Amino acid sequence: MQATSNSNLFQTSYSEALGAYRSRKAILTSGIPTSSASPSPSSSSAAERYGFPIHLNPQFTSALLSNPEDLAVEASGADGGRYRALSLGVQHGFLWSSEAGGLVRQLDLESGRTINLYKGAKGPVPSFDFLTTTAGEKLLVAGSWDKALRIYRISNTTRKEAGEAVVTVEGAMSDFIKAVHIFTEGDKVYLTTGGSDKCVMLWDLKPLTTLSSTAEGIEGERLKCIYQSKQHTRPVNALTSIQGLDGTTRLYSADSMGRVLEHVINPTSLRLEVVREIQGFSTAVYDLKAGWRRLVVEGESSDKGENKGDAFVSEVKEDADGSRYKLIAEIWGASGDKTALGFRLSPMLQSASRTAATAKSKPVGSNAILGREERISTPHTKLLHKDFVKSILPIPFYLPTTPSLPQFEPFEEALITGGSDEQVRLYPHPTSPPSANSEEEEVYEVEGHWHEITSLACWIRHPNLSFPTAPTSEAVLPPAKEVQVWILSASLDGTIRRWNLLSIPTLPKPEFKPVLQEDRTVKFDCDQDSLPPVTKRSLMREDVVVGTGNAFQMTPEEEAELAELIDSDHE
């Protein structure tokens, strides 16, 4: 599964134990019946328990069945290799995955079968988005670590030529592209990109929206950046947007220092202007999601007009059954500080005490608060995790606001998170406001991935009775008899998992117990079902004899030099 076999490399005690852990977990969570995966549930129940896995590496199944014992050696430093899934999306009835191998993959949601591969990137593709032309043609826009943007025509049938870019913009950014996002403002469509050069670039997509369906492509030079924002002081990791009730679209960008900025486009200068900051993260933000939440209200008249003029809170609406609700705009972020934070965007929903507290101190210099409006610094909801949170999925953003679906009422407030500890977590009712016990609130954990979770997506699945009642393989989903909500998760292990939201609370608890970052000390106790702890020092030097306390100790000068090198890598 790797170009160079780990069996030819020196193995430390930690790497051997890590390999045993990962290989065992890879076998048991593969959904593939093997003699070594004993005891094992039935094929169908195993597939459901571990998320109906889609293995992006076409050789994984044969490698697992023929030489499962070799996985222990190979997995010591392994992940999915060039099949590492970096981001997910559901669009135009298909599942989309961007990968470390320099491509975007189009898959069938029901069977997991690959439809097309969109290639050409010379580095990992961490982000992509979609665009529809005025002629109705669908385009895929992808950004890569090779600093280039590529635009592809989307094909719903397997075609070799579908994988060729019709537009390539070389040197679109001066460093790795890490985020790509498309949004509309008025009657115009814009592309924003963010990356390691700490900039947010704004692109006018008119040359693409007017692209003829018969044209072979356009000159890359015609697709130009119209503004470059340099407000961030660290690499930009995530971009998202939301259109307010006033018709204005707000763009949100997050960086590796935890800074989140809200921008609008100046209609005259076409520049991105920072409106305000959203604070609360102490280090890198890896994922941002913005959207509208349905909030049921009682005893309020629909004609009060108390929210008139608020771009982030709707007037009270009424369902056909007489129930009343508002729509409230929120933004959620996943961070390396081991938190998932949710903020309500309306200034009117910030309490007076919170507003007074944020106004007391305003840092200066590089940490000066940006924007012309008061910052938001207190989250509405804060969920503590035990390891890095890499992706977040607020379920209310994806449920239809009307008519409501009764079977999903228990999940109208639900949140899904995924991160470095490999578990998918479902919070049916996230604590609001934050409490000291938010680590202990109701949460369901499911296991399936054997490496870090990188991305989450939501799929509203409609009834489909044309499929056979019995799945023909572990990747094929059982038929849907009613509307269903499915959670999709991607990982560095090279798999995509699909979870029926209603079934997550019924799945068995995780069997594997990965040791977390703060618990990774030299002295450890582990078995084949637990990830052994490790220190940074043990990974930097020769093998450490476990449990003897003779780990290599760095001098203060060496530690300072290492810290300087790490900081330079982030810049």
Coordinates of C-alpha atoms in Angstrom, one line a residue:
M1 CA 0.0 0.0 0.0
Q2 CA 3.1 2.2 0.1
A3 CA 5.9 2.7 -2.4
T4 CA 8.5 1.8 0.2
S5 CA 7.6 -1.0 2.6
N6 CA 7.9 -0.3 6.3
S7 CA 9.1 -3.9 6.7
N8 CA 12.5 -2.7 5.4
L9 CA 12.7 0.2 7.9
F10 CA 13.8 0.2 11.5
Q11 CA 10.8 -0.1 13.8
T12 CA 10.6 1.5 17.2
S13 CA 8.6 0.0 20.1
Y14 CA 6.0 2.6 19.6
S15 CA 5.7 2.1 15.8
E16 CA 5.4 -1.6 16.2
A17 CA 2.6 -1.2 18.7
L18 CA 0.9 1.5 16.6
G19 CA 1.1 -0.9 13.6
A20 CA -0.6 -3.7 15.5
Y21 CA -3.3 -1.3 16.7
R22 CA -4.0 0.2 13.2
S23 CA -3.9 -3.1 11.4
R24 CA -6.3 -4.8 13.8
K25 CA -8.7 -1.9 13.6
A26 CA -8.4 -1.7 9.8
I27 CA -9.3 -5.4 9.6
L28 CA -12.2 -5.3 12.0
T29 CA -13.7 -2.1 10.6
S30 CA -13.3 -3.0 7.0
G31 CA -16.7 -4.6 6.7
I32 CA -15.0 -7.4 4.8
P33 CA -15.3 -10.9 6.4
T34 CA -11.8 -12.3 7.1
S35 CA -10.6 -15.3 9.1
S36 CA -8.5 -12.9 11.2
A37 CA -11.4 -10.7 12.1
S38 CA -12.7 -13.1 14.7
P39 CA -15.1 -12.9 16.4
S40 CA -17.0 -11.2 13.6
P41 CA -20.6 -10.2 13.1
S42 CA -22.5 -11.0 9.9
S43 CA -21.4 -9.2 6.8
S44 CA -24.4 -7.0 6.7
S45 CA -24.4 -6.0 10.3
A46 CA -20.6 -5.4 10.2
A47 CA -21.1 -3.1 7.2
E48 CA -23.7 -1.1 9.1
R49 CA -21.7 -1.0 12.3
Y50 CA -18.6 0.4 10.6
G51 CA -20.4 2.8 8.2
F52 CA -20.8 0.8 5.0
P53 CA -17.2 1.6 4.1
I54 CA -16.1 2.7 0.7
H55 CA -12.4 1.7 0.3
L56 CA -10.8 4.2 -2.1
N57 CA -7.8 2.1 -2.7
P58 CA -8.9 -0.6 -5.2
Q59 CA -6.2 -3.0 -3.8
F60 CA -7.2 -2.8 -0.2
T61 CA -9.6 -5.8 -0.2
S62 CA -7.2 -8.1 -1.9
A63 CA -4.3 -7.0 0.4
L64 CA -6.5 -7.6 3.4
L65 CA -7.7 -11.1 2.3
S66 CA -4.3 -12.3 1.1
N67 CA -1.8 -10.9 3.7
P68 CA -3.6 -9.4 6.7
E69 CA -0.6 -10.1 8.9
D70 CA 1.5 -7.7 6.8
L71 CA -0.8 -4.8 7.8
A72 CA 0.8 -4.7 11.2
V73 CA 4.1 -3.8 9.7
E74 CA 2.8 -1.5 7.0
A75 CA 0.4 0.3 9.3
S76 CA 3.1 1.5 11.7
G77 CA 3.6 4.7 9.8
A78 CA 0.7 4.3 7.3
D79 CA -2.4 6.0 6.3
G80 CA -4.3 5.8 3.1
G81 CA -1.3 7.1 1.1
R82 CA -2.4 8.8 -2.1
Y83 CA -6.0 7.7 -1.3
R84 CA -6.2 9.8 1.8
A85 CA -9.5 11.6 1.7
L86 CA -9.1 15.3 2.5
S87 CA -12.6 16.7 2.0
L88 CA -16.1 15.5 1.1
G89 CA -19.2 16.9 -0.6
V90 CA -22.6 15.9 -1.8
Q91 CA -23.7 17.6 -4.9
H92 CA -25.8 16.9 -8.0
G93 CA -26.8 13.5 -6.7
F94 CA -23.2 12.3 -6.2
L95 CA -20.6 11.9 -3.5
W96 CA -17.4 13.8 -4.1
S97 CA -14.0 13.2 -2.4
S98 CA -10.8 15.1 -2.9
E99 CA -7.6 13.2 -2.2
A100 CA -3.9 13.4 -1.5
G101 CA -3.2 11.7 -4.9
G102 CA -4.0 14.9 -6.7
L103 CA -7.6 14.2 -7.8
V104 CA -11.3 14.7 -7.1
R105 CA -13.4 11.5 -7.1
Q106 CA -17.0 11.3 -8.2
L107 CA -18.9 8.4 -6.6
D108 CA -22.3 6.8 -6.6
L109 CA -23.9 7.4 -3.2
E110 CA -25.8 4.2 -3.1
S111 CA -23.2 1.7 -4.3
G112 CA -19.9 3.5 -3.5
R113 CA -18.8 2.9 -7.1
T114 CA -16.4 5.4 -8.7
I115 CA -18.0 7.3 -11.6
N116 CA -15.2 9.6 -12.7
L117 CA -11.8 10.8 -11.6
Y118 CA -10.9 14.5 -12.1
K119 CA -7.1 14.6 -12.4
G120 CA -4.2 16.9 -13.2
A121 CA -3.1 18.3 -9.9
K122 CA 0.5 17.8 -9.0
G123 CA -0.2 17.7 -5.2
P124 CA -2.9 17.0 -2.7
V125 CA -6.3 18.5 -3.4
P126 CA -7.7 19.7 0.0
S127 CA -10.8 21.6 -1.2
F128 CA -13.3 22.0 -4.1
D129 CA -16.6 23.6 -4.9
F130 CA -19.2 23.7 -7.6
L131 CA -20.6 26.2 -10.2
T132 CA -23.5 26.2 -12.6
T133 CA -23.1 28.2 -15.8
T134 CA -25.9 30.3 -17.4
A135 CA -26.3 27.5 -19.9
G136 CA -27.0 25.1 -17.1
E137 CA -23.7 23.2 -17.3
K138 CA -22.2 22.0 -14.0
L139 CA -18.5 22.7 -13.3
L140 CA -16.1 21.5 -10.6
V141 CA -13.5 24.0 -9.2
A142 CA -10.6 22.5 -7.3
G143 CA -7.6 23.9 -5.5
S144 CA -4.3 22.1 -4.9
W145 CA -1.1 22.2 -3.0
D146 CA 0.6 22.8 -6.4
K147 CA -0.8 26.4 -6.1
A148 CA -3.1 26.0 -9.1
L149 CA -6.9 26.2 -9.6
R150 CA -8.5 23.7 -12.0
I151 CA -12.0 23.7 -13.5
Y152 CA -13.6 20.6 -14.9
R153 CA -16.9 19.8 -16.7
I154 CA -18.9 17.4 -14.6
S155 CA -20.1 14.2 -16.3
N156 CA -22.7 11.8 -14.9
T157 CA -21.4 8.9 -16.9
T158 CA -18.0 7.3 -16.9
R159 CA -15.8 9.1 -19.5
K160 CA -12.1 9.2 -19.8
E161 CA -12.1 12.8 -21.0
A162 CA -14.2 13.9 -18.0
G163 CA -11.1 14.0 -15.9
E164 CA -9.3 16.7 -17.9
A165 CA -9.4 20.3 -16.7
V166 CA -10.9 22.8 -19.2
V167 CA -9.3 25.7 -17.3
T168 CA -6.1 25.7 -15.3
V169 CA -4.8 28.7 -13.5
E170 CA -1.2 28.1 -12.5
G171 CA 0.2 30.1 -9.6
A172 CA -3.3 31.1 -8.5
M173 CA -1.7 31.6 -5.0
S174 CA 1.9 32.0 -3.9
D175 CA 1.7 28.9 -1.6
F176 CA -0.5 25.9 -1.0
I177 CA -4.2 26.4 -1.7
K178 CA -6.1 25.0 1.4
A179 CA -9.6 26.3 0.9
V180 CA -11.9 26.9 -2.1
H181 CA -15.4 28.5 -1.7
I182 CA -18.0 29.8 -4.2
F183 CA -20.8 32.2 -3.3
T184 CA -23.1 34.7 -4.9
E185 CA -23.6 38.4 -4.1
G186 CA -26.4 40.0 -5.9
D187 CA -26.4 38.7 -9.5
K188 CA -22.6 38.0 -9.5
V189 CA -20.8 34.8 -8.6
Y190 CA -17.4 34.9 -6.9
L191 CA -14.7 32.4 -6.0
T192 CA -12.6 32.8 -2.8
T193 CA -9.4 30.9 -2.1
G194 CA -7.3 30.7 1.0
G195 CA -4.0 29.1 1.8
S196 CA -0.6 29.0 3.3
D197 CA 0.3 32.4 2.0
K198 CA -2.1 33.8 4.6
C199 CA -4.3 35.5 2.0
V200 CA -7.9 35.4 1.0
M201 CA -8.2 35.9 -2.8
L202 CA -11.5 37.0 -4.5
W203 CA -12.1 35.9 -8.1
D204 CA -14.8 37.1 -10.5
L205 CA -16.3 33.9 -12.1
K206 CA -18.1 35.6 -15.0
P207 CA -15.7 34.0 -17.6
L208 CA -16.8 30.6 -16.2
T209 CA -20.5 31.3 -15.8
T210 CA -20.8 32.4 -19.4
L211 CA -18.7 29.5 -20.7
S212 CA -20.3 27.8 -23.7
S213 CA -21.1 24.1 -23.3
T214 CA -19.4 23.5 -26.7
A215 CA -16.2 25.5 -25.9
E216 CA -13.1 23.5 -25.2
G217 CA -12.1 26.0 -22.5
I218 CA -10.9 29.5 -21.8
E219 CA -7.6 31.0 -21.3
G220 CA -6.5 30.8 -17.6
E221 CA -5.5 34.4 -17.7
R222 CA -9.1 35.5 -18.2
L223 CA -9.9 34.1 -14.7
K224 CA -8.3 36.8 -12.6
C225 CA -8.2 37.7 -8.9
I226 CA -9.9 41.0 -8.4
Y227 CA -8.8 41.5 -4.7
Q228 CA -6.3 40.0 -2.3
S229 CA -7.1 40.3 1.4
K230 CA -4.0 40.2 3.8
Q231 CA -5.8 40.5 7.1
H232 CA -4.8 37.1 8.4
T233 CA -1.3 36.6 9.9
R234 CA -1.4 32.8 9.6
P235 CA -2.3 30.3 6.9
V236 CA -6.0 30.3 6.0
N237 CA -7.6 26.8 6.6
A238 CA -11.3 27.3 6.0
L239 CA -13.9 29.4 4.1
T240 CA -17.7 29.5 4.2
S241 CA -20.5 32.0 3.7
I242 CA -24.1 32.8 4.5
Q243 CA -26.6 35.2 2.9
G244 CA -28.4 37.4 5.4
L245 CA -32.0 38.3 5.3
D246 CA -30.9 41.8 4.0
G247 CA -29.6 40.1 0.8
T248 CA -25.9 40.6 1.7
T249 CA -23.6 37.6 1.7
R250 CA -21.1 37.4 4.5
L251 CA -17.9 35.5 3.9
Y252 CA -16.1 33.9 6.9
S253 CA -12.4 32.9 6.9
A254 CA -10.5 31.0 9.6
D255 CA -6.7 30.6 10.1
S256 CA -4.2 28.4 11.9
M257 CA -4.1 30.8 14.9
G258 CA -7.8 30.5 15.6
R259 CA -8.8 33.9 14.1
V260 CA -12.2 34.0 12.3
L261 CA -13.1 37.0 10.2
E262 CA -16.4 38.1 8.7
H263 CA -16.1 39.9 5.4
V264 CA -18.5 41.6 3.0
I265 CA -17.8 42.8 -0.6
N266 CA -17.8 46.6 -1.0
P267 CA -20.2 47.1 -4.0
T268 CA -18.2 50.0 -5.3
S269 CA -14.5 48.9 -4.9
L270 CA -15.2 45.2 -5.0
R271 CA -12.9 44.8 -2.1
L272 CA -13.4 42.4 0.8
E273 CA -13.9 44.4 4.0
V274 CA -13.7 42.9 7.4
V275 CA -16.9 43.6 9.3
R276 CA -16.1 41.9 12.6
E277 CA -14.2 39.1 14.3
I278 CA -15.5 36.0 15.9
Q279 CA -13.3 35.0 18.8
G280 CA -13.1 32.0 21.1
F281 CA -10.6 29.6 19.6
S282 CA -7.1 29.5 21.0
T283 CA -5.4 27.7 18.1
A284 CA -6.1 26.5 14.5
V285 CA -9.6 26.3 13.1
Y286 CA -9.9 23.4 10.7
D287 CA -13.5 23.6 9.6
L288 CA -16.3 26.2 9.4
K289 CA -20.0 25.7 8.7
A290 CA -22.5 28.6 8.5
G291 CA -26.3 28.1 8.1
W292 CA -29.8 28.6 9.4
R293 CA -31.3 26.8 12.4
R294 CA -35.0 26.4 12.9
L295 CA -36.0 27.5 16.4
V296 CA -39.5 26.7 17.7
V297 CA -41.1 29.6 19.6
E298 CA -44.3 29.5 21.7
G299 CA -46.7 32.2 22.6
E300 CA -45.3 34.8 20.1
S301 CA -47.3 36.6 17.5
S302 CA -46.1 36.5 14.0
D303 CA -46.7 40.2 13.4
K304 CA -44.6 41.7 16.2
G305 CA -41.9 42.8 13.9
E306 CA -39.4 42.8 16.8
N307 CA -36.6 41.3 14.6
K308 CA -37.2 43.7 11.7
G309 CA -33.8 44.9 10.4
D310 CA -31.9 41.9 11.9
A311 CA -30.2 40.2 9.0
F312 CA -29.6 37.0 11.1
V313 CA -33.0 36.4 12.7
S314 CA -36.3 35.9 10.8
E315 CA -39.7 37.0 11.8
V316 CA -41.9 34.4 13.4
K317 CA -43.2 31.9 10.8
E318 CA -46.0 29.4 11.1
D319 CA -46.3 25.9 9.8
A320 CA -49.4 24.4 8.3
D321 CA -50.0 22.6 11.6
G322 CA -49.9 25.9 13.5
S323 CA -46.4 25.5 15.1
R324 CA -44.3 28.6 15.1
Y325 CA -40.6 29.0 14.5
K326 CA -37.9 31.5 13.7
L327 CA -34.8 31.0 11.5
I328 CA -31.6 31.9 13.3
A329 CA -28.2 32.2 11.5
E330 CA -25.2 30.5 13.2
I331 CA -21.6 29.6 12.5
W332 CA -19.8 26.6 13.9
G333 CA -16.1 25.8 14.0
A334 CA -13.8 22.8 14.7
S335 CA -10.5 23.5 16.3
G336 CA -7.1 22.1 17.3
D337 CA -7.8 23.5 20.8
K338 CA -10.1 20.4 21.2
T339 CA -13.4 22.4 21.1
A340 CA -16.3 22.7 18.8
L341 CA -17.9 26.2 19.1
G342 CA -21.2 27.5 17.9
F343 CA -21.9 31.2 17.6
R344 CA -25.2 33.0 16.9
L345 CA -24.5 35.8 14.4
S346 CA -27.2 38.3 15.4
P347 CA -25.8 41.1 17.5
M348 CA -29.3 41.3 19.2
L349 CA -28.8 37.8 20.5
Q350 CA -25.5 38.7 22.3
S351 CA -26.4 39.4 26.0
A352 CA -25.6 42.8 27.4
S353 CA -23.1 41.2 29.9
R354 CA -21.2 39.5 27.0
T355 CA -21.1 42.7 24.9
A356 CA -19.8 44.7 27.9
A357 CA -17.1 42.1 28.6
T358 CA -15.9 42.0 25.0
A359 CA -15.6 45.8 24.9
K360 CA -13.4 46.1 28.0
S361 CA -10.1 45.1 26.3
K362 CA -9.0 45.5 22.7
P363 CA -5.5 44.1 21.9
V364 CA -3.2 46.2 19.7
G365 CA -0.5 45.3 17.2
S366 CA -0.9 42.1 15.2
N367 CA -3.6 41.0 17.6
A368 CA -5.7 44.1 17.2
I369 CA -9.4 43.5 16.7
L370 CA -10.4 44.0 13.1
G371 CA -13.7 45.2 11.8
R372 CA -16.1 48.1 12.2
E373 CA -18.7 46.2 14.3
E374 CA -18.4 44.7 17.8
R375 CA -16.8 41.3 17.9
I376 CA -18.5 38.1 19.0
S377 CA -16.3 36.5 21.6
T378 CA -18.7 34.2 23.6
P379 CA -20.0 31.1 21.9
H380 CA -23.6 30.1 22.3
T381 CA -22.5 26.5 22.6
K382 CA -19.2 25.0 23.5
L383 CA -18.4 21.3 23.3
L384 CA -15.2 20.0 24.8
H385 CA -13.3 17.1 23.2
K386 CA -10.3 15.1 24.3
D387 CA -8.4 15.4 21.1
F388 CA -8.2 17.7 18.0
V389 CA -11.6 18.4 16.3
K390 CA -11.0 18.5 12.5
S391 CA -14.6 18.6 11.1
I392 CA -18.0 19.7 12.2
L393 CA -21.6 19.1 10.9
P394 CA -24.6 21.0 12.4
I395 CA -27.5 18.8 11.4
P396 CA -30.2 21.6 11.5
F397 CA -28.4 23.4 8.6
Y398 CA -29.4 20.5 6.3
L399 CA -32.9 19.5 7.5
P400 CA -35.8 21.1 5.6
T401 CA -37.3 24.0 7.5
T402 CA -40.7 23.3 6.2
P403 CA -42.4 20.9 6.2
S404 CA -40.6 19.4 9.2
L405 CA -40.0 15.6 9.2
P406 CA -41.3 14.0 12.4
Q407 CA -38.8 11.2 12.4
F408 CA -35.9 13.7 12.7
E409 CA -37.4 15.9 15.5
P410 CA -35.0 14.3 18.0
F411 CA -32.1 15.6 15.9
E412 CA -33.3 19.1 15.2
E413 CA -30.5 20.4 17.5
A414 CA -27.9 17.7 16.7
L415 CA -24.3 18.2 16.0
I416 CA -21.7 15.7 14.5
T417 CA -18.0 16.0 15.0
G418 CA -14.9 14.1 13.9
G419 CA -11.2 14.4 14.5
S420 CA -7.9 13.0 15.5
D421 CA -9.3 10.3 17.8
E422 CA -10.9 8.6 14.8
Q423 CA -14.5 8.5 16.3
V424 CA -17.6 10.0 14.8
R425 CA -19.6 11.7 17.6
L426 CA -23.3 12.6 17.6
Y427 CA -24.5 15.2 20.1
P428 CA -28.4 15.1 20.0
H429 CA -28.8 18.1 22.2
P430 CA -25.6 20.1 22.6
T431 CA -25.3 22.0 25.9
S432 CA -26.6 25.5 25.6
P433 CA -25.3 27.7 27.1
P434 CA -21.9 26.1 27.8
S435 CA -21.5 24.3 31.1
A436 CA -18.6 22.9 33.1
N437 CA -20.1 19.5 32.5
S438 CA -20.2 19.7 28.7
E439 CA -17.7 16.8 28.4
E440 CA -20.2 14.6 30.1
E441 CA -23.4 15.4 28.2
E442 CA -25.3 13.0 26.0
V443 CA -23.1 11.9 23.2
Y444 CA -23.0 8.8 21.0
E445 CA -19.6 7.6 19.6
V446 CA -19.2 5.2 16.7
E447 CA -16.0 3.7 15.4
G448 CA -15.0 2.8 11.8
H449 CA -12.0 4.8 10.8
W450 CA -8.5 3.7 11.8
H451 CA -7.0 7.1 11.2
E452 CA -7.9 10.8 11.7
I453 CA -11.3 11.9 10.4
T454 CA -10.8 14.9 8.0
S455 CA -14.3 15.8 6.7
L456 CA -18.0 15.3 7.3
A457 CA -21.0 15.8 5.0
C458 CA -24.8 15.3 5.1
W459 CA -26.9 13.5 2.6
I460 CA -30.7 13.7 2.4
R461 CA -31.5 10.3 0.9
H462 CA -34.8 9.9 -0.8
P463 CA -36.8 6.6 -1.1
N464 CA -35.2 4.2 -3.7
L465 CA -36.8 0.8 -4.0
S466 CA -35.1 -0.1 -7.2
F467 CA -32.1 -1.6 -5.5
P468 CA -32.1 -5.3 -4.4
T469 CA -33.4 -6.0 -0.9
A470 CA -30.1 -7.7 0.0
P471 CA -26.9 -5.6 -0.7
T472 CA -24.6 -7.3 -3.2
S473 CA -21.5 -6.0 -1.3
E474 CA -20.5 -4.3 1.9
A475 CA -20.4 -1.0 0.1
V476 CA -24.0 -1.1 -1.3
L477 CA -26.6 0.4 1.0
P478 CA -29.9 -1.3 1.8
P479 CA -32.9 0.3 0.0
A480 CA -34.6 3.3 1.5
K481 CA -38.4 3.2 2.1
E482 CA -38.6 6.8 3.3
V483 CA -36.6 10.0 3.5
Q484 CA -33.4 9.4 5.5
V485 CA -30.5 11.5 6.7
W486 CA -27.1 10.0 6.3
I487 CA -23.8 11.2 7.7
L488 CA -20.7 10.8 5.5
S489 CA -17.2 10.8 7.0
A490 CA -13.8 10.8 5.3
S491 CA -10.4 9.9 6.8
L492 CA -6.7 9.7 6.2
D493 CA -7.2 5.9 6.2
G494 CA -8.4 6.2 2.6
T495 CA -12.1 5.3 3.3
I496 CA -15.4 7.0 3.3
R497 CA -18.1 5.8 5.7
R498 CA -21.9 6.3 5.5
W499 CA -24.0 6.4 8.7
N500 CA -27.8 6.4 8.9
L501 CA -28.4 9.2 11.4
L502 CA -31.3 7.3 13.1
S503 CA -29.2 4.2 13.6
I504 CA -26.2 5.9 15.2
P505 CA -27.6 5.8 18.8
T506 CA -28.2 2.1 18.4
L507 CA -24.7 1.1 17.2
P508 CA -22.3 -0.6 19.7
K509 CA -19.9 1.5 21.6
P510 CA -16.3 1.6 20.3
E511 CA -14.1 -1.3 21.1
F512 CA -10.8 0.4 20.4
K513 CA -9.3 2.9 22.9
P514 CA -6.8 5.3 21.3
V515 CA -4.6 7.1 23.8
L516 CA -4.9 10.9 23.4
Q517 CA -2.3 13.5 23.0
E518 CA -2.0 14.6 26.6
D519 CA -1.8 11.0 27.8
R520 CA 1.1 10.1 25.5
T521 CA 4.0 9.6 27.9
V522 CA 7.0 7.4 27.7
K523 CA 5.7 4.9 30.3
F524 CA 2.6 3.2 28.9
D525 CA 0.5 0.1 29.1
C526 CA -1.3 -1.0 25.9
D527 CA -2.7 -4.0 24.1
Q528 CA -3.8 -4.8 20.5
D529 CA -7.1 -2.8 21.1
S530 CA -5.5 0.4 22.3
L531 CA -3.2 3.0 20.7
P532 CA 0.1 3.2 22.6
P533 CA 1.1 6.6 23.8
V534 CA 4.2 8.5 22.5
T535 CA 6.1 11.6 23.2
K536 CA 7.5 13.9 20.6
R537 CA 11.0 13.1 21.8
S538 CA 10.6 9.4 21.2
L539 CA 9.7 10.1 17.6
M540 CA 12.7 12.3 17.1
R541 CA 15.5 10.0 18.4
E542 CA 16.4 6.4 18.5
D543 CA 14.3 3.7 20.0
V544 CA 13.2 4.3 23.6
V545 CA 13.1 1.4 26.0
V546 CA 9.6 1.5 27.3
G547 CA 9.0 1.9 31.0
T548 CA 12.7 2.4 32.0
G549 CA 12.4 6.2 32.2
N550 CA 15.6 6.7 30.1
A551 CA 14.0 8.7 27.3
F552 CA 16.2 11.2 25.6
Q553 CA 16.0 14.7 27.2
M554 CA 16.4 17.8 25.0
T555 CA 18.3 20.7 26.3
P556 CA 16.5 24.1 26.5
E557 CA 18.5 25.3 23.5
E558 CA 17.4 22.3 21.4
E559 CA 13.8 22.8 22.5
A560 CA 14.0 26.5 21.5
E561 CA 15.5 25.6 18.1
L562 CA 12.7 23.0 17.5
A563 CA 10.0 25.5 18.4
E564 CA 11.5 28.0 16.0
L565 CA 11.5 25.4 13.2
I566 CA 7.9 24.4 13.8
D567 CA 6.8 28.1 13.8
S568 CA 8.7 28.7 10.5
D569 CA 6.8 25.7 9.0
H570 CA 3.5 27.3 9.8
E571 CA 4.4 30.6 8.2

